[in-house]
């Protein structure tokens, strides 16, 4: 379980009641031949980054193809590709097969829609020969409707188009794309088009609008108009997470995105990275000047040490995130002498504490709680006791009632484990 914590933590609770059987690191699978539907045996290794449909039946993940078998036989070089496994039958197929005549390339970070009908991935392969020039920075976002929902094998549709409808290229591969429950709305991270600074930004795509018509693409709200100062280093806007209906978007940014006039944040050390915070944006709010809300803050003030890794529940009400800051909620936190080394904890933000269906009203009760902790009632002080080591990689089920996360803490379970391993190893827990 320790090794799986890093790879599978984000997929364990995609449905309210779900047990995910991890794909084998070395597995005999079936893949479609290029241009056809005949299945041929192959093998994949080093499976990572699973994504699960709401019913728990379908799992997509990226893996390295075997250059000695299947579609890549004889190439001598394996490539990263997207695979889908049916947990009902155990059958596995490769989704991102290289079309005849196309240049080989990797496909990474596949994500599946809640209904299991749409797979979104970042790829170097130019599936759209009319819009994708297949040169220079080749990474683009593509969308595939699976055959069970009326799609055709390998019929990938371009998502990451620029203002003229051509492939954008240069999509960032360190943030996975986010997809709504139906697969109609997709969010992804790419380089900003602004001429004064080249930072990451998020575009939200409505695929129900044709690729060359206005309104299909929209940039995330809260981006400052002016370029950041050079006193700190900035990344921009990244780590998107969409609600099932595509209305709400949670994200990480090193900007003051919820201010009426957004500006760029500062950092702890000049020349170092600016502090990031987690925000949520209601894309359909009547007043867009107040549609972005700070999540990783207390009493409206951003957290001192920042936050990252947001995850939304299906309706967008609950946001889980990670922070090493010590000013978010009253709790007994592990000692840390250096702010940069404070163990990260997992937090839960409730956007509708009174349950009336209206999000982001002034809360009447505590809206922010610490998840990676022992309940306050179990200790004499009346305060929750946080994990004694880092927790990270939160994942929510559809209704937000359960949160899975990876932890290196030893005090959150009845039995203590030995600890150790690398910095990215941990155990998977569910709160």
PDB file of N, CA and C in Angstrom, residues 26 32 38 40 48 52 57 74 92 95 99 122 138 146-147 150 153 196 234 241 260 278 320 329 349 368 386 408:
ATOM      1  N   UNK A  26       2.923  -4.878 -14.500  1.00  0.00           N
ATOM      2  CA  UNK A  26       3.285  -5.694 -15.656  1.00  0.00           C
ATOM      3  C   UNK A  26       2.070  -6.561 -15.966  1.00  0.00           C
ATOM      4  N   UNK A  32      -6.200  -1.992 -29.569  1.00  0.00           N
ATOM      5  CA  UNK A  32      -6.671  -1.986 -30.954  1.00  0.00           C
ATOM      6  C   UNK A  32      -5.531  -1.718 -31.914  1.00  0.00           C
ATOM      7  N   UNK A  38      -9.395  -4.717 -34.398  1.00  0.00           N
ATOM      8  CA  UNK A  38      -8.903  -6.028 -34.021  1.00  0.00           C
ATOM      9  C   UNK A  38      -8.007  -5.895 -32.793  1.00  0.00           C
ATOM     10  N   UNK A  40      -5.075  -7.033 -30.295  1.00  0.00           N
ATOM     11  CA  UNK A  40      -3.843  -7.804 -30.292  1.00  0.00           C
ATOM     12  C   UNK A  40      -3.209  -7.690 -28.917  1.00  0.00           C
ATOM     13  N   UNK A  48       0.643   4.736 -14.091  1.00  0.00           N
ATOM     14  CA  UNK A  48       0.544   5.858 -13.158  1.00  0.00           C
ATOM     15  C   UNK A  48      -0.732   6.648 -13.415  1.00  0.00           C
ATOM     16  N   UNK A  52     -11.039   7.421 -12.400  1.00  0.00           N
ATOM     17  CA  UNK A  52     -12.106   6.430 -12.299  1.00  0.00           C
ATOM     18  C   UNK A  52     -13.455   7.064 -12.600  1.00  0.00           C
ATOM     19  N   UNK A  57     -16.622   1.452 -12.697  1.00  0.00           N
ATOM     20  CA  UNK A  57     -16.364   0.394 -13.669  1.00  0.00           C
ATOM     21  C   UNK A  57     -15.123   0.661 -14.518  1.00  0.00           C
ATOM     22  N   UNK A  74       8.879  -3.608 -32.632  1.00  0.00           N
ATOM     23  CA  UNK A  74       9.907  -3.303 -33.616  1.00  0.00           C
ATOM     24  C   UNK A  74      10.416  -1.888 -33.570  1.00  0.00           C
ATOM     25  N   UNK A  92      -8.538  -4.707 -21.037  1.00  0.00           N
ATOM     26  CA  UNK A  92      -7.805  -3.447 -21.118  1.00  0.00           C
ATOM     27  C   UNK A  92      -7.495  -3.128 -22.570  1.00  0.00           C
ATOM     28  N   UNK A  95      -5.865   3.366 -25.690  1.00  0.00           N
ATOM     29  CA  UNK A  95      -6.732   4.382 -26.291  1.00  0.00           C
ATOM     30  C   UNK A  95      -5.994   5.279 -27.277  1.00  0.00           C
ATOM     31  N   UNK A  99      -1.875   6.883 -35.216  1.00  0.00           N
ATOM     32  CA  UNK A  99      -2.464   6.598 -36.536  1.00  0.00           C
ATOM     33  C   UNK A  99      -1.398   6.353 -37.598  1.00  0.00           C
ATOM     34  N   UNK A 122      -3.466  14.589 -22.483  1.00  0.00           N
ATOM     35  CA  UNK A 122      -2.480  15.468 -23.100  1.00  0.00           C
ATOM     36  C   UNK A 122      -1.552  14.601 -23.947  1.00  0.00           C
ATOM     37  N   UNK A 138       4.825  20.203 -28.905  1.00  0.00           N
ATOM     38  CA  UNK A 138       3.775  19.397 -29.512  1.00  0.00           C
ATOM     39  C   UNK A 138       2.621  19.063 -28.575  1.00  0.00           C
ATOM     40  N   UNK A 146     -15.827   7.354 -26.078  1.00  0.00           N
ATOM     41  CA  UNK A 146     -15.554   5.918 -26.165  1.00  0.00           C
ATOM     42  C   UNK A 146     -16.646   5.214 -26.960  1.00  0.00           C
ATOM     43  N   UNK A 147     -16.348   4.049 -27.542  1.00  0.00           N
ATOM     44  CA  UNK A 147     -17.329   3.343 -28.377  1.00  0.00           C
ATOM     45  C   UNK A 147     -18.626   3.004 -27.659  1.00  0.00           C
ATOM     46  N   UNK A 150     -21.090   5.738 -28.303  1.00  0.00           N
ATOM     47  CA  UNK A 150     -21.301   6.191 -29.670  1.00  0.00           C
ATOM     48  C   UNK A 150     -20.077   6.711 -30.378  1.00  0.00           C
ATOM     49  N   UNK A 153     -13.170   4.171 -32.166  1.00  0.00           N
ATOM     50  CA  UNK A 153     -11.821   3.977 -31.634  1.00  0.00           C
ATOM     51  C   UNK A 153     -10.831   4.947 -32.251  1.00  0.00           C
ATOM     52  N   UNK A 196       3.617  40.312 -21.952  1.00  0.00           N
ATOM     53  CA  UNK A 196       4.536  40.817 -20.948  1.00  0.00           C
ATOM     54  C   UNK A 196       5.051  39.721 -20.031  1.00  0.00           C
ATOM     55  N   UNK A 234       7.139  33.330 -10.157  1.00  0.00           N
ATOM     56  CA  UNK A 234       5.719  33.018 -10.278  1.00  0.00           C
ATOM     57  C   UNK A 234       5.492  31.889 -11.271  1.00  0.00           C
ATOM     58  N   UNK A 241      -9.610  21.830 -11.041  1.00  0.00           N
ATOM     59  CA  UNK A 241     -10.524  20.760 -10.641  1.00  0.00           C
ATOM     60  C   UNK A 241     -11.944  21.246 -10.893  1.00  0.00           C
ATOM     61  N   UNK A 260     -11.125  42.231  -5.926  1.00  0.00           N
ATOM     62  CA  UNK A 260     -11.863  42.891  -7.013  1.00  0.00           C
ATOM     63  C   UNK A 260     -10.915  43.358  -8.116  1.00  0.00           C
ATOM     64  N   UNK A 278      -5.371  28.507  -2.750  1.00  0.00           N
ATOM     65  CA  UNK A 278      -6.412  27.756  -3.454  1.00  0.00           C
ATOM     66  C   UNK A 278      -7.668  28.619  -3.544  1.00  0.00           C
ATOM     67  N   UNK A 320     -11.345  20.098  -1.068  1.00  0.00           N
ATOM     68  CA  UNK A 320     -10.241  19.595  -0.251  1.00  0.00           C
ATOM     69  C   UNK A 320      -8.943  20.149  -0.810  1.00  0.00           C
ATOM     70  N   UNK A 329      -6.862  26.705  11.034  1.00  0.00           N
ATOM     71  CA  UNK A 329      -7.856  26.303  12.037  1.00  0.00           C
ATOM     72  C   UNK A 329      -7.140  26.062  13.354  1.00  0.00           C
ATOM     73  N   UNK A 349     -13.028  22.387   2.948  1.00  0.00           N
ATOM     74  CA  UNK A 349     -13.724  23.674   2.924  1.00  0.00           C
ATOM     75  C   UNK A 349     -15.153  23.445   2.450  1.00  0.00           C
ATOM     76  N   UNK A 368     -14.216  25.613   7.598  1.00  0.00           N
ATOM     77  CA  UNK A 368     -12.938  24.993   7.285  1.00  0.00           C
ATOM     78  C   UNK A 368     -12.548  24.054   8.411  1.00  0.00           C
ATOM     79  N   UNK A 386      -3.340  17.148  14.747  1.00  0.00           N
ATOM     80  CA  UNK A 386      -2.976  16.890  13.353  1.00  0.00           C
ATOM     81  C   UNK A 386      -1.992  15.749  13.243  1.00  0.00           C
ATOM     82  N   UNK A 408       2.136  10.282   5.622  1.00  0.00           N
ATOM     83  CA  UNK A 408       3.308   9.670   6.240  1.00  0.00           C
ATOM     84  C   UNK A 408       3.196   9.749   7.761  1.00  0.00           C
TER      85      UNK A 408
END
